[in-house]
mmCIF file of C-alpha atoms in Angstrom:
data_model
loop_
_atom_site.group_PDB
_atom_site.id
_atom_site.type_symbol
_atom_site.label_atom_id
_atom_site.label_comp_id
_atom_site.label_asym_id
_atom_site.label_seq_id
_atom_site.Cartn_x
_atom_site.Cartn_y
_atom_site.Cartn_z
ATOM 1 C CA MET T 1332 2.238 -7.405 15.744
ATOM 2 C CA SER T 1333 0.167 -10.414 14.926
ATOM 3 C CA GLY T 1334 1.684 -10.983 11.490
ATOM 4 C CA ARG T 1335 -1.803 -11.284 9.986
ATOM 5 C CA THR T 1336 -2.089 -10.537 6.269
ATOM 6 C CA ILE T 1337 -5.282 -9.554 4.477
ATOM 7 C CA THR T 1338 -5.514 -11.155 1.045
ATOM 8 C CA ARG T 1339 -7.324 -10.190 -2.150
ATOM 9 C CA ALA T 1340 -9.758 -13.023 -1.507
ATOM 10 C CA GLN T 1341 -10.585 -11.592 1.937
ATOM 11 C CA LEU T 1342 -11.041 -8.088 0.513
ATOM 12 C CA SER T 1343 -13.279 -9.482 -2.215
ATOM 13 C CA GLU T 1344 -15.321 -11.365 0.395
ATOM 14 C CA ALA T 1345 -15.683 -8.155 2.433
ATOM 15 C CA VAL T 1346 -17.004 -6.343 -0.656
ATOM 16 C CA TYR T 1347 -19.395 -9.245 -1.242
ATOM 17 C CA GLN T 1348 -20.664 -9.066 2.363
ATOM 18 C CA GLU T 1349 -21.012 -5.253 2.453
ATOM 19 C CA VAL T 1350 -22.267 -4.375 -1.022
ATOM 20 C CA GLY T 1351 -24.301 -7.429 -1.903
ATOM 21 C CA LEU T 1352 -22.792 -8.039 -5.347
ATOM 22 C CA SER T 1353 -22.140 -11.633 -6.359
ATOM 23 C CA ARG T 1354 -18.790 -13.090 -5.340
ATOM 24 C CA ASN T 1355 -17.572 -12.918 -8.957
ATOM 25 C CA GLU T 1356 -18.716 -9.306 -9.338
ATOM 26 C CA SER T 1357 -17.056 -8.398 -6.041
ATOM 27 C CA ALA T 1358 -13.779 -9.984 -7.157
ATOM 28 C CA ASP T 1359 -14.001 -8.195 -10.534
ATOM 29 C CA LEU T 1360 -14.706 -4.866 -8.833
ATOM 30 C CA LEU T 1361 -11.714 -5.285 -6.517
ATOM 31 C CA GLU T 1362 -9.455 -6.191 -9.456
ATOM 32 C CA MET T 1363 -10.642 -3.120 -11.415
ATOM 33 C CA VAL T 1364 -9.902 -0.806 -8.483
ATOM 34 C CA LEU T 1365 -6.448 -2.294 -7.898
ATOM 35 C CA GLU T 1366 -5.652 -2.153 -11.632
ATOM 36 C CA GLU T 1367 -6.709 1.510 -11.799
ATOM 37 C CA ILE T 1368 -4.494 2.372 -8.815
ATOM 38 C CA SER T 1369 -1.542 0.419 -10.280
ATOM 39 C CA THR T 1370 -1.888 2.049 -13.699
ATOM 40 C CA ALA T 1371 -2.069 5.549 -12.237
ATOM 41 C CA LEU T 1372 1.024 4.955 -10.092
ATOM 42 C CA ALA T 1373 2.964 3.479 -13.024
ATOM 43 C CA GLN T 1374 2.200 6.701 -14.936
ATOM 44 C CA GLY T 1375 3.607 8.764 -12.060
ATOM 45 C CA GLU T 1376 0.254 10.030 -10.804
ATOM 46 C CA VAL T 1377 -0.629 10.489 -7.136
ATOM 47 C CA VAL T 1378 -3.519 8.347 -5.855
ATOM 48 C CA LYS T 1379 -5.438 9.882 -2.959
ATOM 49 C CA ILE T 1380 -8.063 7.867 -1.114
ATOM 50 C CA SER T 1381 -10.101 10.063 1.188
ATOM 51 C CA SER T 1382 -9.845 9.183 4.904
ATOM 52 C CA PHE T 1383 -7.193 6.569 4.092
ATOM 53 C CA GLY T 1384 -4.097 8.151 2.576
ATOM 54 C CA SER T 1385 -2.190 8.838 -0.603
ATOM 55 C CA PHE T 1386 0.166 6.780 -2.734
ATOM 56 C CA SER T 1387 2.839 8.382 -4.881
ATOM 57 C CA VAL T 1388 5.963 7.417 -6.769
ATOM 58 C CA ARG T 1389 9.221 9.147 -5.894
ATOM 59 C CA GLN T 1390 12.396 9.159 -7.953
ATOM 60 C CA LYS T 1391 15.532 8.306 -6.004
ATOM 61 C CA GLY T 1392 18.865 9.272 -7.458
ATOM 62 C CA GLN T 1393 22.015 7.193 -7.701
ATOM 63 C CA ARG T 1394 24.008 6.973 -4.509
ATOM 64 C CA VAL T 1395 26.833 5.032 -2.962
ATOM 65 C CA GLY T 1396 25.949 2.318 -0.474
ATOM 66 C CA ARG T 1397 28.055 -0.064 1.538
ATOM 67 C CA ASN T 1398 28.044 -3.820 1.737
ATOM 68 C CA PRO T 1399 27.524 -4.317 5.495
ATOM 69 C CA LYS T 1400 29.498 -7.553 5.499
ATOM 70 C CA THR T 1401 32.631 -6.391 3.672
ATOM 71 C CA GLY T 1402 32.383 -2.604 3.998
ATOM 72 C CA GLU T 1403 32.925 -2.339 0.239
ATOM 73 C CA GLU T 1404 31.314 0.665 -1.460
ATOM 74 C CA VAL T 1405 28.661 -0.300 -4.009
ATOM 75 C CA PRO T 1406 26.768 2.032 -6.365
ATOM 76 C CA ILE T 1407 22.982 1.967 -5.908
ATOM 77 C CA LEU T 1408 21.293 2.749 -9.211
ATOM 78 C CA PRO T 1409 18.541 5.360 -9.579
ATOM 79 C CA ARG T 1410 15.058 3.951 -9.106
ATOM 80 C CA ARG T 1411 11.452 4.813 -8.488
ATOM 81 C CA VAL T 1412 9.933 3.920 -5.114
ATOM 82 C CA LEU T 1413 6.349 3.749 -3.941
ATOM 83 C CA VAL T 1414 5.493 6.015 -1.002
ATOM 84 C CA PHE T 1415 2.350 5.798 1.151
ATOM 85 C CA ARG T 1416 1.313 8.660 3.400
ATOM 86 C CA PRO T 1417 -1.560 7.806 5.743
ATOM 87 C CA SER T 1418 -4.317 10.354 6.336
ATOM 88 C CA GLN T 1419 -4.712 11.983 9.728
ATOM 89 C CA LEU T 1420 -7.933 9.995 10.206
ATOM 90 C CA LEU T 1421 -6.137 6.685 9.605
ATOM 91 C CA LYS T 1422 -3.325 7.710 11.967
ATOM 92 C CA SER T 1423 -5.922 8.566 14.619
ATOM 93 C CA GLN T 1424 -7.674 5.199 14.193
ATOM 94 C CA ILE T 1425 -4.386 3.326 14.497
ATOM 95 C CA ASN T 1426 -3.345 5.256 17.587
ATOM 96 C CA ALA T 1427 -6.802 4.893 19.159
ATOM 97 C CA SER T 1428 -6.586 1.110 18.836
ATOM 98 C CA VAL T 1429 -3.196 1.184 20.607
ATOM 99 C CA LYS T 1430 -4.634 3.265 23.463
ATOM 100 C CA ASP T 1431 -7.672 0.964 23.765
ATOM 101 C CA GLY T 1432 -5.480 -2.102 23.812
ATOM 102 C CA THR T 1433 -7.245 -3.517 20.743
ATOM 103 C CA ALA T 1434 -4.159 -3.479 18.513
ATOM 104 C CA HIS T 1435 -2.949 -6.907 17.506
#
């Protein structure tokens, strides 16, 4: 892995380059999309993005964990976790880049 991270600024710039909106409009559009996704997930909805994947929130129950250092049992409280399931198309693209040797 290259450890490269794509930032909001880079995504906004990509929208600017592709769509032709102003930089401010591109940044606003990106923020609106991310806010809509965040709001839907916070409400427990599933967000599906065609050819990319789906995001959902899963409820995890309380369980007993262990402190790896001391071996002491510790209760892990119930919580909600974000789950991403990539689409078959995205999986294929990722695996194709590995086969081609273009993965970083």
